[in-house]
Coordinates of C-alpha atoms and ligand atoms in Angstrom, one line a residue:
X1 CA -0.9 -20.4 -2.7
X2 CA -3.7 -18.3 -1.8
X3 CA -2.6 -14.7 -1.7
X4 CA -3.7 -13.4 1.9
X5 CA -5.7 -9.8 1.3
X6 CA -4.2 -6.8 3.0
X7 CA -5.7 -3.8 4.3
X8 CA -3.1 -0.5 4.2
X9 CA -4.2 2.5 5.7
X10 CA -2.0 5.3 4.2
X11 CA -2.3 8.1 6.4
X12 CA -0.4 10.6 4.4
X13 CA 0.7 13.9 6.0
X14 CA -2.0 13.6 8.6
X15 CA -2.4 12.9 12.6
X16 CA 0.4 13.8 15.1
X17 CA 1.8 11.5 17.4
X18 CA -1.1 12.0 20.1
X19 CA -3.8 11.6 17.6
X20 CA -1.9 8.3 16.1
X21 CA -1.9 6.8 19.4
X22 CA -5.5 7.5 19.8
X23 CA -6.3 5.8 16.0
X24 CA -4.2 2.9 16.6
X25 CA -6.0 2.0 20.1
X26 CA -9.2 2.4 18.8
X27 CA -8.3 0.5 15.7
X28 CA -7.2 -2.1 17.8
X29 CA -10.4 -2.2 19.7
X30 CA -12.9 -2.2 16.8
X31 CA -10.7 -5.3 15.4
X32 CA -10.6 -7.2 18.8
X33 CA -14.6 -6.5 19.2
X34 CA -14.9 -8.0 16.2
X35 CA -12.6 -11.2 16.8
X36 CA -10.9 -9.7 13.4
X37 CA -8.9 -12.8 12.2
X38 CA -5.6 -11.8 10.7
X39 CA -5.0 -14.5 8.7
X40 CA -7.9 -13.6 6.5
X41 CA -6.9 -10.0 6.2
X42 CA -3.8 -8.6 7.3
X43 CA -4.1 -4.9 8.9
X44 CA -1.4 -2.3 8.0
X45 CA -1.1 1.5 9.2
X46 CA 1.2 3.6 7.1
X47 CA 1.8 6.9 9.5
X48 CA 4.2 9.7 8.7
X49 CA 7.5 8.9 9.9
X50 CA 7.2 11.2 13.2
X51 CA 4.5 8.6 14.3
X52 CA 6.2 5.4 13.5
X53 CA 7.7 5.1 16.9
X54 CA 4.4 5.9 18.7
X55 CA 2.6 3.2 16.8
X56 CA 5.7 0.7 17.3
X57 CA 5.1 1.1 21.3
X58 CA 1.4 0.5 21.1
X59 CA 1.5 -2.6 19.0
X60 CA 4.5 -4.2 20.9
X61 CA 2.8 -3.3 24.3
X62 CA -0.2 -5.0 23.3
X63 CA 1.0 -7.4 21.0
X64 CA -1.4 -6.4 18.5
X65 CA -1.6 -7.9 15.2
X66 CA -1.7 -4.8 13.1
X67 CA 1.2 -4.3 11.1
X68 CA 2.9 -0.6 10.3
X69 CA 4.9 0.7 8.0
X70 CA 6.4 3.9 6.0
X71 CA 5.0 6.1 3.4
X72 CA 8.5 6.3 1.7
X73 CA 12.3 5.6 2.1
X74 CA 15.5 7.1 0.8
X75 CA 18.0 4.9 -1.6
X76 CA 20.8 5.9 0.4
X77 CA 22.3 3.9 3.4
X78 CA 23.2 6.7 5.4
X79 CA 25.5 10.4 5.3
X80 CA 24.6 13.9 4.0
X81 CA 20.9 13.4 2.7
X82 CA 19.1 16.0 4.7
X83 CA 15.4 14.9 5.4
X84 CA 15.8 11.4 4.2
X85 CA 15.0 8.3 6.1
X86 CA 16.8 5.3 5.2
X87 CA 15.9 1.3 5.5
X88 CA 17.8 0.4 8.4
X89 CA 15.8 3.4 10.4
X90 CA 12.4 2.0 9.2
X91 CA 13.6 -1.6 9.8
X92 CA 15.1 -1.0 13.2
X93 CA 11.8 0.6 14.0
X94 CA 10.0 -2.6 13.3
X95 CA 8.4 -1.4 9.9
X96 CA 7.4 -4.4 7.9
X97 CA 6.3 -2.7 4.9
X98 CA 7.2 0.6 2.7
X99 CA 5.3 2.6 0.3
X100 CA 7.1 4.3 -2.9
X101 CA 5.8 5.6 -6.1
X102 CA 2.8 7.1 -4.7
X103 CA 1.2 9.6 -7.4
X104 CA 1.7 12.5 -4.5
X105 CA 5.4 11.7 -4.5
X106 CA 5.7 11.0 -8.2
X107 CA 3.9 14.7 -9.0
X108 CA 5.4 16.7 -6.1
X109 CA 8.6 15.5 -5.6
X110 CA 9.3 14.2 -9.8
X111 CA 10.1 10.7 -8.8
X112 CA 10.6 8.8 -11.9
X113 CA 9.8 5.1 -12.3
X114 CA 13.9 4.1 -12.3
X115 CA 13.9 5.9 -8.6
X116 CA 10.5 4.1 -7.4
X117 CA 12.2 0.9 -8.7
X118 CA 15.6 1.6 -6.8
X119 CA 13.3 2.2 -3.6
X120 CA 11.9 -0.8 -4.0
X121 CA 14.9 -3.1 -4.4
X122 CA 16.4 -0.9 -1.2
X123 CA 13.3 -1.8 0.7
X124 CA 13.3 -5.4 -0.3
X125 CA 17.1 -6.0 0.4
X126 CA 16.5 -4.7 3.8
X127 CA 13.7 -7.6 4.6
X128 CA 10.9 -5.4 4.3
X129 CA 8.0 -5.4 2.0
X130 CA 7.8 -2.9 -0.8
X131 CA 4.4 -1.4 -2.0
X132 CA 5.0 0.1 -5.4
X133 CA 2.3 2.3 -6.4
X134 CA 1.3 3.0 -10.0
X135 CA -1.8 4.5 -11.9
X136 CA -2.7 7.0 -14.6
X137 CA -3.9 10.4 -14.8
X138 CA -7.4 11.4 -16.3
X139 CA -5.9 12.1 -19.6
X140 CA -4.6 9.1 -20.0
X141 CA -7.4 7.2 -19.0
X142 CA -9.6 9.3 -21.3
X143 CA -7.3 8.5 -24.1
X144 CA -8.0 4.7 -23.6
X145 CA -4.5 4.2 -22.8
X146 CA -4.5 3.3 -19.2
X147 CA -3.6 -0.1 -19.3
X148 CA -0.3 0.3 -21.4
X149 CA 0.4 3.3 -19.1
X150 CA 0.4 1.4 -16.1
X151 CA 2.4 -1.8 -17.3
X152 CA 5.0 0.7 -18.8
X153 CA 5.3 2.2 -15.1
X154 CA 5.7 -1.3 -13.4
X155 CA 8.1 -2.8 -16.0
X156 CA 10.2 0.2 -15.9
X157 CA 10.4 0.1 -12.2
X158 CA 10.9 -4.0 -11.9
X159 CA 13.4 -4.2 -15.1
X160 CA 16.1 -6.9 -14.3
X161 CA 14.3 -8.3 -11.3
X162 CA 14.0 -12.0 -10.5
X163 CA 10.6 -13.8 -10.6
X164 CA 11.5 -14.8 -7.0
X165 CA 11.7 -11.3 -5.9
X166 CA 9.0 -10.1 -7.8
X167 CA 6.6 -12.6 -5.9
X168 CA 7.5 -11.0 -2.6
X169 CA 6.2 -7.5 -3.5
X170 CA 3.1 -5.7 -3.4
X171 CA 1.8 -3.6 -6.4
X172 CA -0.8 -0.8 -5.3
X173 CA -3.1 0.3 -8.4
X174 CA -4.2 4.3 -7.9
X175 CA -5.8 5.8 -10.4
X176 CA -4.9 9.2 -9.7
X177 CA -8.4 10.7 -11.0
X178 CA -9.8 8.8 -8.1
X179 CA -7.4 9.7 -5.3
X180 CA -8.9 12.1 -2.8
X181 CA -11.6 13.1 -5.2
X182 CA -14.2 10.7 -3.8
X183 CA -14.5 9.1 -7.4
X184 CA -13.8 5.6 -7.2
X185 CA -13.0 3.6 -10.1
X186 CA -15.9 1.1 -10.5
X187 CA -14.9 -2.6 -9.4
X188 CA -14.8 -3.5 -13.4
X189 CA -12.3 -0.7 -13.8
X190 CA -10.2 -1.7 -11.0
X191 CA -10.3 -5.4 -12.1
X192 CA -9.5 -4.3 -15.8
X193 CA -6.2 -2.9 -14.7
X194 CA -5.6 -5.0 -11.8
X195 CA -6.1 -8.1 -13.6
X196 CA -4.0 -6.9 -16.7
X197 CA -1.1 -6.3 -14.1
X198 CA -1.2 -9.9 -13.1
X199 CA -1.1 -11.1 -17.0
X200 CA 1.8 -8.8 -17.7
X201 CA 3.6 -10.4 -14.2
X202 CA 2.9 -13.9 -15.9
X203 CA 4.3 -12.7 -19.3
X204 CA 7.3 -11.2 -17.7
X205 CA 8.0 -13.4 -14.7
X206 CA 5.9 -16.4 -15.0
X207 CA 2.6 -17.9 -13.8
X208 CA 3.9 -18.6 -10.4
X209 CA 5.1 -15.0 -9.6
X210 CA 1.8 -14.0 -11.2
X211 CA -0.2 -16.0 -8.8
X212 CA 1.8 -15.0 -5.7
X213 CA 2.1 -11.4 -6.2
X214 CA -0.5 -9.3 -4.2
X215 CA -2.2 -6.5 -6.3
X216 CA -4.4 -3.6 -4.3
X217 CA -6.5 -1.4 -5.4
X218 CA -6.2 2.2 -4.0
X219 CA -8.2 5.5 -4.6
X220 CA -11.4 6.6 -2.6
X221 CA -11.9 3.1 -1.6
X222 CA -14.6 3.0 1.3
X223 CA -16.7 0.8 3.5
X224 CA -19.2 1.4 1.0
X225 CA -17.6 -0.1 -1.9
X226 CA -14.7 -2.6 0.0
X227 CA -16.8 -5.6 -0.5
X228 CA -17.5 -5.2 -4.5
X229 CA -13.6 -4.5 -5.0
X230 CA -12.5 -7.6 -3.1
X231 CA -14.8 -9.6 -4.8
X232 CA -12.8 -9.3 -8.0
X233 CA -10.7 -12.0 -8.8
X234 CA -7.1 -9.9 -9.5
X235 CA -8.0 -7.2 -6.5
X236 CA -6.5 -8.8 -3.2
X237 CA -6.8 -5.5 -0.8
X238 CA -6.9 -1.9 -0.8
X239 CA -4.5 0.9 -0.4
X240 CA -6.6 3.2 1.9
X241 CA -6.3 7.3 2.2
X242 CA -9.0 9.2 4.1
X243 CA -11.1 6.3 5.5
X244 CA -8.2 4.8 7.1
X245 CA -8.1 7.9 9.5
X246 CA -11.4 6.8 11.1
X247 CA -10.9 3.6 13.4
X248 CA -14.5 2.1 12.7
X249 CA -14.2 2.8 8.9
X250 CA -11.0 1.0 8.6
X251 CA -11.9 -1.8 10.7
X252 CA -15.0 -2.2 8.8
X253 CA -13.1 -2.6 5.4
X254 CA -10.7 -4.8 6.8
X255 CA -13.7 -7.3 7.9
X256 CA -14.8 -7.2 3.9
X257 CA -15.1 -11.0 4.3
X258 CA -17.6 -11.1 7.5
Ligands
3PY301 C1 -6.2 7.3 -1.7 O1 -7.3 6.6 -1.3 O2 -6.6 8.5 -1.7 C2 -5.1 7.2 -1.9 O3 -4.2 7.9 -2.2 C3 -4.3 5.8 -0.9 O4 -3.2 5.8 -1.0

């Protein structure tokens, strides 16, 4: 079965609810003006928690094809966890995707592979799709052990998972040295790791699962490099930072196939 490409905009800690409103309206307009075919590329925005309700209202009111999700989630259901947000809270707001293990959370919040795996499990059990991030730092890349490192992150997070469940998740490869630096991995660099991820999924969970699981590239993806990235056989979309904050750039990336 062919994998549907996914263009996901990670807004990080940017935009208040008024700015979110403006961006989503602008994005919807851009996509509509170009007759965007959502069956050829899913479009997902991932705002801060405080903007989700605003995004939901716009998307529902105009029955837009744009999907929305969250940047993180708690592994707890409810209770005394100050500052945390549960899967059921996100699900009730209509979120369909949740990111976990972004390198900024791993670095600033000491998130381990095991915690990232537990978050992915929680999200899947709540009926949403996890976007599990992985990626190496510059030292690891320079040492030439990046493939091993990234596969280690994924294998630790997905230990004990069934092939059926793995096929439902999205994996996002984001080399840390390419995040917010303007440096992009070349399409060949990105394909090397995304291809290795798919080969490891085939080895661990079988060819059918590897064929079904979507693997995204992230890290300074922009309109200027998206076509080349999307031409790679194992890249099924992108997790986009800065370029997703502008309606025209993001919409242009979602139309990579045009
Ligand atoms: C980036 O493109 O910089 C990202 O971190 C996307 O998640």
